[in-house]
CSV table of C-alpha atoms (C1' of nucleotides) in Angstrom, one decimal:
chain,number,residue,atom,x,y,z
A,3,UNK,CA,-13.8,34.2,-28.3
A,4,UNK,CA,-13.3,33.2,-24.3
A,5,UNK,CA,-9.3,32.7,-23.7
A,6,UNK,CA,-8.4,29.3,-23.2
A,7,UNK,CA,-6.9,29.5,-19.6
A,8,UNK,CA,-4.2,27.3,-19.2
A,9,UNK,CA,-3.2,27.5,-15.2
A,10,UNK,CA,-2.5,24.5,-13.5
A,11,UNK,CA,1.3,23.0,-13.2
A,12,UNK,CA,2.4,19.6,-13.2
A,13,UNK,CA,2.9,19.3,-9.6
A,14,UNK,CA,-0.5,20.8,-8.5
A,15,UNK,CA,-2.2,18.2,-10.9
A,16,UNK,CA,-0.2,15.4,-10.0
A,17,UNK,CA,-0.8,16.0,-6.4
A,18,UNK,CA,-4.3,16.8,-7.3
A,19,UNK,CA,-5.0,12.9,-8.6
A,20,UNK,CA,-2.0,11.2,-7.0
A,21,UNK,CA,0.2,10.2,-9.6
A,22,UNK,CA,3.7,11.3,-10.5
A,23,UNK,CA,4.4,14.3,-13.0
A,24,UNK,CA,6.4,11.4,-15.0
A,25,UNK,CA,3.1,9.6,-15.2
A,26,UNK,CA,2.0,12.9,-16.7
A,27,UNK,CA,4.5,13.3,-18.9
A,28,UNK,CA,4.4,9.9,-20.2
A,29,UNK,CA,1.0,10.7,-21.0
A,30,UNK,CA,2.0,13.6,-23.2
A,31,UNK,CA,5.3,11.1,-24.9
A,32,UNK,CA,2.1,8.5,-26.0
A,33,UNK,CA,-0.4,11.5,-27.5
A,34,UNK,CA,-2.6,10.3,-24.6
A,35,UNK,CA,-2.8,13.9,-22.3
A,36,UNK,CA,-0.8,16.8,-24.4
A,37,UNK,CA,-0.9,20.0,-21.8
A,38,UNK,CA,-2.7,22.8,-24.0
A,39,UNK,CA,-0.1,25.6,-22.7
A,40,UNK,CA,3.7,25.9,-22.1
A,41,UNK,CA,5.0,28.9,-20.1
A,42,UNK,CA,7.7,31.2,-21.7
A,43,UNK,CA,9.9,28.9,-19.6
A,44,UNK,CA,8.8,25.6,-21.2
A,45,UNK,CA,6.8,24.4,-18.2
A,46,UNK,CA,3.8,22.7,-18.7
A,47,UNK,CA,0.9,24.3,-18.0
A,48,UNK,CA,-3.0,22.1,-18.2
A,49,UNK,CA,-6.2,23.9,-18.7
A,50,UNK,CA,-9.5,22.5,-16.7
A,51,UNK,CA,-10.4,21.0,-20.0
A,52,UNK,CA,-7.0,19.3,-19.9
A,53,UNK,CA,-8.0,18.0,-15.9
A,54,UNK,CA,-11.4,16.3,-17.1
A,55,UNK,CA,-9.6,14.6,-19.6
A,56,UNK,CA,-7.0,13.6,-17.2
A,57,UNK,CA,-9.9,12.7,-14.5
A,58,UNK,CA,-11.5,10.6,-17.3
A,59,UNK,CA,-8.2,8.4,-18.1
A,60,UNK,CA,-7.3,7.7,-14.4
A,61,UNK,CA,-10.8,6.5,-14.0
A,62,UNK,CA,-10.1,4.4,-17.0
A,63,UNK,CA,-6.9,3.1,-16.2
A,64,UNK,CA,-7.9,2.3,-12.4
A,65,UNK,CA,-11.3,1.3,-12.6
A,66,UNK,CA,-11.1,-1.0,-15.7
A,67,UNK,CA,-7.3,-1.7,-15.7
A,68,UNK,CA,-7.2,-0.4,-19.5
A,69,UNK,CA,-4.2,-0.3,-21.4
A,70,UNK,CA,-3.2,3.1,-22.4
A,71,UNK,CA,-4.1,2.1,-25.8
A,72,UNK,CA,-7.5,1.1,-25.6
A,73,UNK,CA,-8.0,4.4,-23.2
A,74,UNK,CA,-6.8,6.4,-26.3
A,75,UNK,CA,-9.1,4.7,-28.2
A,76,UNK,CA,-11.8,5.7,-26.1
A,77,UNK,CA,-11.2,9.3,-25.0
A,78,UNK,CA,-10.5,10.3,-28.6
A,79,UNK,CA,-13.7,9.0,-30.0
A,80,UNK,CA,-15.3,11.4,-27.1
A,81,UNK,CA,-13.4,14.0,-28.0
A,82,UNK,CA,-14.3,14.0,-31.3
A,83,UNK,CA,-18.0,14.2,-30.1
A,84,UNK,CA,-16.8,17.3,-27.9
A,85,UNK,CA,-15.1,18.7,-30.9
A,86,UNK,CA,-18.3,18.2,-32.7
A,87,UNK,CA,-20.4,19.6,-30.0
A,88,UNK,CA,-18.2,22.8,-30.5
A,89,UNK,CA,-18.8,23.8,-34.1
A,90,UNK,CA,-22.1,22.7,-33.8
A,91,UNK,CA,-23.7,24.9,-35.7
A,92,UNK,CA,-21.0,25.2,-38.5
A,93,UNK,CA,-21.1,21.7,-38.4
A,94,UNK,CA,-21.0,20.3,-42.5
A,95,UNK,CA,-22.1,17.1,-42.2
A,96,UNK,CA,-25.1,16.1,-40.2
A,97,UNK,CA,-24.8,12.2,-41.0
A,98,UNK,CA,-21.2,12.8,-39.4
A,99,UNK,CA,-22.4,13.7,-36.1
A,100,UNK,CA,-25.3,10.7,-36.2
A,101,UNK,CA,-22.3,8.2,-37.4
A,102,UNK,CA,-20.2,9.5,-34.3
A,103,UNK,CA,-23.1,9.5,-32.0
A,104,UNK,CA,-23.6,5.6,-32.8
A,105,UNK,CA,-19.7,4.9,-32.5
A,106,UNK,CA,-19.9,6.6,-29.0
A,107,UNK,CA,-23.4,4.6,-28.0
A,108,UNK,CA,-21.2,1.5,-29.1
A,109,UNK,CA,-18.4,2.2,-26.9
A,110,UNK,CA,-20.6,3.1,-24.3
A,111,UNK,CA,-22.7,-0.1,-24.1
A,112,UNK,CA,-19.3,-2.0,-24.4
A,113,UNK,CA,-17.8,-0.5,-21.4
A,114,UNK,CA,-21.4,-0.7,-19.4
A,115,UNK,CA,-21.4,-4.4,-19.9
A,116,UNK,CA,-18.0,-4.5,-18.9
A,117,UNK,CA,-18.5,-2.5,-15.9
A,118,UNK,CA,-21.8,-5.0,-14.9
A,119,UNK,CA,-19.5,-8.1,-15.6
A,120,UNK,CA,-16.7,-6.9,-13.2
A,121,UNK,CA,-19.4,-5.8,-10.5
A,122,UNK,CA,-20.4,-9.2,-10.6
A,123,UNK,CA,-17.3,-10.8,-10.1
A,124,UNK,CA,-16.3,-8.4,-7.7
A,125,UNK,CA,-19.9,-9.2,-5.5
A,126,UNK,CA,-19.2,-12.8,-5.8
A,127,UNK,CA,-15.6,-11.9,-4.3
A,128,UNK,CA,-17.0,-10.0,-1.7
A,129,UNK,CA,-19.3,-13.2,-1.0
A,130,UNK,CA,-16.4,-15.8,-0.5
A,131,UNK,CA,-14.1,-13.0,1.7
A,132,UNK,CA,-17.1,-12.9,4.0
A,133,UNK,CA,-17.2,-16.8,4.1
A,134,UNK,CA,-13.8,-16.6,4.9
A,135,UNK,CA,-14.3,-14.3,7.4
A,136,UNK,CA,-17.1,-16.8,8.7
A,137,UNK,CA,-14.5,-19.4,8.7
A,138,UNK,CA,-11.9,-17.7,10.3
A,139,UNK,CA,-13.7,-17.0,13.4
A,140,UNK,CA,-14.8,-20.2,13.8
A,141,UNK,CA,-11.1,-21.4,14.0
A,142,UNK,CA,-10.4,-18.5,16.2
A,143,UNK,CA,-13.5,-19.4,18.8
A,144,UNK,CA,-12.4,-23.3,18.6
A,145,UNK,CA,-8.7,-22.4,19.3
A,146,UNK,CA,-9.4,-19.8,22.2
A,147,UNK,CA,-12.0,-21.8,23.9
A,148,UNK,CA,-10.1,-25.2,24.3
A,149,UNK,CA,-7.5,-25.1,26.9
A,150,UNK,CA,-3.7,-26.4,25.7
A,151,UNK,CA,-3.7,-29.9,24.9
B,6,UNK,CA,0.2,-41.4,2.6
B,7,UNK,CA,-1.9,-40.4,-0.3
B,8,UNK,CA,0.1,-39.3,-3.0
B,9,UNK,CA,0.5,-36.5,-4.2
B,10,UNK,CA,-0.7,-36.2,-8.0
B,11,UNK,CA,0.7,-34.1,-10.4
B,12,UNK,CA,-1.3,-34.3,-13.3
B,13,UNK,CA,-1.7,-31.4,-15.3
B,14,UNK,CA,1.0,-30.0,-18.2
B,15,UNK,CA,1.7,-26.6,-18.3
B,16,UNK,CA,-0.3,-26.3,-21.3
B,17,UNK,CA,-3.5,-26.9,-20.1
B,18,UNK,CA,-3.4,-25.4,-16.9
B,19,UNK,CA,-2.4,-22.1,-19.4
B,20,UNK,CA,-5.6,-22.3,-21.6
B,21,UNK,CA,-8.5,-23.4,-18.6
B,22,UNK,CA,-7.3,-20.3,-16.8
B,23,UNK,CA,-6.4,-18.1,-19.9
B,24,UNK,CA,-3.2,-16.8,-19.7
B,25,UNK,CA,0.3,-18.0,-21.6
B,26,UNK,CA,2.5,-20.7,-20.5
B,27,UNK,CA,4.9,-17.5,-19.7
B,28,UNK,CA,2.9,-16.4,-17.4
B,29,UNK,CA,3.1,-19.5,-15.3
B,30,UNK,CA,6.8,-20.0,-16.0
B,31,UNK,CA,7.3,-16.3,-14.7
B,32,UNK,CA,5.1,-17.0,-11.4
B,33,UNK,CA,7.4,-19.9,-10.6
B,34,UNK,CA,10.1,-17.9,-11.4
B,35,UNK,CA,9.2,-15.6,-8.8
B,36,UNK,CA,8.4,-18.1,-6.8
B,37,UNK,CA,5.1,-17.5,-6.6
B,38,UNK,CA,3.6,-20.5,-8.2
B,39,UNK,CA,6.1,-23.7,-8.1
B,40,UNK,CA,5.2,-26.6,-9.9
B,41,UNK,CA,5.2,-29.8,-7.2
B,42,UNK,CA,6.2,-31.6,-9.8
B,43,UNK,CA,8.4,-32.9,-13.1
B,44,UNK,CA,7.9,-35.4,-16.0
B,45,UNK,CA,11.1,-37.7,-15.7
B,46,UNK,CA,12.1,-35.1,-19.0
B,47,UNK,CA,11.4,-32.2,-17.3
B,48,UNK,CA,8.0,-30.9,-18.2
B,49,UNK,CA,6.1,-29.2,-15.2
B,50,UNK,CA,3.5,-31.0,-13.9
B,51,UNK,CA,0.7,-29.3,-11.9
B,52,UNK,CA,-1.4,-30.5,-8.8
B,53,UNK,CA,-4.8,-29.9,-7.5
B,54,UNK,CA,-3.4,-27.9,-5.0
B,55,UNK,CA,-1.3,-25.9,-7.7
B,56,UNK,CA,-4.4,-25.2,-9.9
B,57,UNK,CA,-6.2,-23.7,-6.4
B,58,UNK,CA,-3.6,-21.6,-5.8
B,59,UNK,CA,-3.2,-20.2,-9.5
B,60,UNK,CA,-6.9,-20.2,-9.4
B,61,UNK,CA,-6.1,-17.9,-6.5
B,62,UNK,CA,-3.5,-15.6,-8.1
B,63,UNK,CA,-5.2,-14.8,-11.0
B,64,UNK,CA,-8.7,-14.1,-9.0
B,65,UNK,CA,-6.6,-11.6,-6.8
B,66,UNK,CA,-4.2,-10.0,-10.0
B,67,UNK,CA,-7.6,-9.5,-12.4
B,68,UNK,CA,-10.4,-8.6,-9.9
B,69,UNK,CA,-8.1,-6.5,-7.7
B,70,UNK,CA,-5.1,-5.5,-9.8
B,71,UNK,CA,-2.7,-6.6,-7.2
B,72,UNK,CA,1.1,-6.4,-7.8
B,73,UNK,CA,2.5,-10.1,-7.7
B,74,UNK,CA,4.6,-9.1,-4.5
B,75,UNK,CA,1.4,-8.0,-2.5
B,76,UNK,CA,-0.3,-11.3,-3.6
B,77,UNK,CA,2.5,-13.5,-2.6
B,78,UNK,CA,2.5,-11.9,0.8
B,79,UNK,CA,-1.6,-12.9,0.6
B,80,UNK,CA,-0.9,-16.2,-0.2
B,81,UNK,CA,1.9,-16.9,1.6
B,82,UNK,CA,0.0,-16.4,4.8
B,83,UNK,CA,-3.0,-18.2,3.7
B,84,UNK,CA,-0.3,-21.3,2.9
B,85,UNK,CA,0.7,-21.1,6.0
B,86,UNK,CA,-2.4,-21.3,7.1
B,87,UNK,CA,-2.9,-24.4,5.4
B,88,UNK,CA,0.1,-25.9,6.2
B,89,UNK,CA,-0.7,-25.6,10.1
B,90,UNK,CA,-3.9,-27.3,9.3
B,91,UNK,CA,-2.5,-30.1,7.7
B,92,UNK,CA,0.0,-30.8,11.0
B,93,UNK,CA,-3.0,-29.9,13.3
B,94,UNK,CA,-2.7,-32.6,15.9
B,95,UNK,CA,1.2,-32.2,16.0
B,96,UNK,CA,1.0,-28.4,16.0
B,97,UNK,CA,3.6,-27.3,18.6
B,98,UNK,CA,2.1,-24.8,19.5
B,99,UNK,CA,-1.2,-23.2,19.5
B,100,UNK,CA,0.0,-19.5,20.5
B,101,UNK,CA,1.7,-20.0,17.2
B,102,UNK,CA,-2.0,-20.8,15.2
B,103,UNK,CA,-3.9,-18.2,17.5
B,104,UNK,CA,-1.6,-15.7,15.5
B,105,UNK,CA,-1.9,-16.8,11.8
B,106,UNK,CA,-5.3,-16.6,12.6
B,107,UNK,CA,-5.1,-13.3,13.3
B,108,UNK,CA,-2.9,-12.6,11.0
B,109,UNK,CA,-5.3,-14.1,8.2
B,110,UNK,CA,-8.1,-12.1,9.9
B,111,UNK,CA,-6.6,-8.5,9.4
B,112,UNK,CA,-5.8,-9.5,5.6
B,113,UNK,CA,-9.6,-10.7,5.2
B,114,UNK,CA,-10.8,-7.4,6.3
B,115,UNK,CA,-8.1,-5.3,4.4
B,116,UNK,CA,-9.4,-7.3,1.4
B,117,UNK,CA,-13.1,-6.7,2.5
B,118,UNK,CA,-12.4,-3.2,2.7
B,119,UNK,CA,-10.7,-2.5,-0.4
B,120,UNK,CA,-13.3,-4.8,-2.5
B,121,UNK,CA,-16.3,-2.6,-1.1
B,122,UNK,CA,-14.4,0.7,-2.2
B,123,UNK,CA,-13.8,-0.7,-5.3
B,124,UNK,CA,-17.6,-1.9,-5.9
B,125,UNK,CA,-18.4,1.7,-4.7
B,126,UNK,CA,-16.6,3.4,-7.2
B,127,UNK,CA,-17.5,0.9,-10.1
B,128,UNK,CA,-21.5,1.5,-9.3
B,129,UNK,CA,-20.8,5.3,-9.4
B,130,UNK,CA,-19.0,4.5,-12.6
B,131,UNK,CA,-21.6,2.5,-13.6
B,132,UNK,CA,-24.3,5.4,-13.3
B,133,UNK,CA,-22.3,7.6,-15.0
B,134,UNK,CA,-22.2,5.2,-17.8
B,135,UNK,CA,-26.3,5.0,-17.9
B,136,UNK,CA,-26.6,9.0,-17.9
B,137,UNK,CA,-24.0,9.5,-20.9
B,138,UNK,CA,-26.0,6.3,-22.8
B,139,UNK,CA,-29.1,8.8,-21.8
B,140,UNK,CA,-27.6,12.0,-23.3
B,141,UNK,CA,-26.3,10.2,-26.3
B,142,UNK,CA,-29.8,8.7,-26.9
B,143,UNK,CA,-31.1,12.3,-26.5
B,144,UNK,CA,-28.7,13.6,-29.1
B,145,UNK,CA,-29.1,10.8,-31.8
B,146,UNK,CA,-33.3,11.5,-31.9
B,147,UNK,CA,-32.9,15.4,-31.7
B,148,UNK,CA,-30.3,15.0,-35.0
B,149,UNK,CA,-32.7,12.2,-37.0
B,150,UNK,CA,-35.8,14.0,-36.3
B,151,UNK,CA,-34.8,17.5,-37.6
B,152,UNK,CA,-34.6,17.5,-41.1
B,153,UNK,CA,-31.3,18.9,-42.6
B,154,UNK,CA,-30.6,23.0,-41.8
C,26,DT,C1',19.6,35.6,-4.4
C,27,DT,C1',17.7,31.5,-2.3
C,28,DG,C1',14.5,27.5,-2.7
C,29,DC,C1',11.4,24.8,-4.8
C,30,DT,C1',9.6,23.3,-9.0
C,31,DC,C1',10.2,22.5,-13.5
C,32,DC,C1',12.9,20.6,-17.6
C,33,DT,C1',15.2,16.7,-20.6
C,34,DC,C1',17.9,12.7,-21.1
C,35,DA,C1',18.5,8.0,-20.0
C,36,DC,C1',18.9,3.8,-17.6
C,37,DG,C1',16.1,0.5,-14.4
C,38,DT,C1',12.0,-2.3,-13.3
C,39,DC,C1',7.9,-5.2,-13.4
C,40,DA,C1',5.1,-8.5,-15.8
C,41,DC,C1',5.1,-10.5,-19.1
C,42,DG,C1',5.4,-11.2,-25.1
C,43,DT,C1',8.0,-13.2,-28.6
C,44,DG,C1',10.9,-15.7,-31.2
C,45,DA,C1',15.4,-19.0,-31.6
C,46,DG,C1',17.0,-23.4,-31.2
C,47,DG,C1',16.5,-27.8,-29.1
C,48,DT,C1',14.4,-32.0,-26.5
C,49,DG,C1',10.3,-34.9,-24.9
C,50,DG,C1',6.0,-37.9,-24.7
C,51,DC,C1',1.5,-40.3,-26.8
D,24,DT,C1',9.0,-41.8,-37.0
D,25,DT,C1',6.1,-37.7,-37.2
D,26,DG,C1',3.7,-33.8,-34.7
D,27,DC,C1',2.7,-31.3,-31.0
D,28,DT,C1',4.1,-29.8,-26.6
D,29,DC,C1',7.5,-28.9,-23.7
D,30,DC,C1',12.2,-26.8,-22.4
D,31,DT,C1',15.7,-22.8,-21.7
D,32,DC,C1',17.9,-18.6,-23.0
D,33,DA,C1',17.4,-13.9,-24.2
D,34,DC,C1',16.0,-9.7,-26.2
D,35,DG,C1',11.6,-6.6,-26.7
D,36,DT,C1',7.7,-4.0,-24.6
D,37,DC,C1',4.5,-1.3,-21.8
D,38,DA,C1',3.9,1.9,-18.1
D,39,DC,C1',6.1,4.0,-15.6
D,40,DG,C1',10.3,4.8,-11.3
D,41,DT,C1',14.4,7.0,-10.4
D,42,DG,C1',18.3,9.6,-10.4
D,43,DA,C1',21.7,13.1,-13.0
D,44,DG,C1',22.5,17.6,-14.3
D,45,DG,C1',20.6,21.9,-15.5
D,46,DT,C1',17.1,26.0,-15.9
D,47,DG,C1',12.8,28.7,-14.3
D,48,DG,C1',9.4,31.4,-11.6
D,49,DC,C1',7.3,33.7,-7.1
DNA sequence: TTGCTCCTCACGTCACGTGAGGTGGC
DNA sequence: TTGCTCCTCACGTCACGTGAGGTGGC
């Protein structure tokens, strides 16, 4: 039995992935992020497993603009898998794990095609800002090179 | 003088770009998307030139998750911009357009900027989607090809 | 003991959602 | 005239921001 170590405050990690400790703490009112560890003084204190989870619904939130809902959604079915994972070998039911594994391949192919559809929006953006661009020093050459009217 | 036509009910303009009527009742609200014009009842009537500039919003609110403060200081300058274009032969002066130019310039490359971190970090986030759909395919054959322990 | 960080209310804000109750246009 | 759409309040909600007032740990 390895001791779950508990170390980091709410100010270290906040700093850590620039948010606010209330962000973090609103995360613990929803269910979404609940520290693993308090300190005789009542102060939070987050394990590393607590971080990845954290690092894993920031990346959620800000690179697919995911209600906290939907991120719950997704971050408990992999930590079900994770939980799975753990008592692997005690693990009772073996058509358990395969019916997680599928709900997590599920998830995962949603989000990928997500993903590929916002990359292509985001390219196409990218394409008219440069046309923009284009256009904008155009103006700029026509307005600098002819002399006051 | 062409006139300016005012076509399209609230209604419409809501389900084409798919978002509520509230939504566009809250952007004029904010001023950020006024109607330029009424039914003699009342109703809102949008232009072509409205519709661009929702088309506009939007693009900038769901591709880049933009406050609706930061995208009214967007689109306010690129109005502007506009607006000098449509009085160019009368401009008073061209010191004046030299600087929206610029002006529009630096926002075009702030864009630019922020678009290519944001396409970096969505292909890293892509990868990392294709190596957990690897692992998770590794899993699901090593648990249906060993019979039950 | 002195700061700095932490704590819990609790009200404020942004970007809308959601009825309530009433008028308007093909 | 009948629906369907529009209108204006106005309160609710989500994801926090922002103090107020008090305790905790190196």
């Amino acid at each position: 039995m390895t001791e779950v170590e508990s170390t980091y405050r709410i100010g270290e990690v906040a700093e850590r992935f620039g948010v606010s400790t209330r962000t973090l703490r609103y995360y613990e009112e929803v269910g979404l992020i609940v520290p693993s560890g308090k300190s005789p003084g009542g102060s939070r204190r987050y394990s590393d497993a607590d971080i990845t989870r954290i690092e894993r619904v920031l990346e959620l939130r800000n690179v697919m603009g995911f209600e906290l809902d939907r991120i719950a959604d997704i971050v408990g079915a992999e930590n079900r898998f994770e939980d799975l994972r753990d008592e692997y070998h005690r693990s009772d039911s073996l058509e358990r794990h395969v019916e997680i594994v599928v709900e997590l391949m599920s998830i995962n192919d949603d989000l990928r095609a997500h993903v590929a559809e916002k990359l292509a929006v985001l390219e196409a953006f990218a394409h008219d800002l440069d046309a923009r661009a284009e256009r904008l020093r155009a103006v700029q050459a026509e307005l600098t090179s002819t002399p006051a009217t």
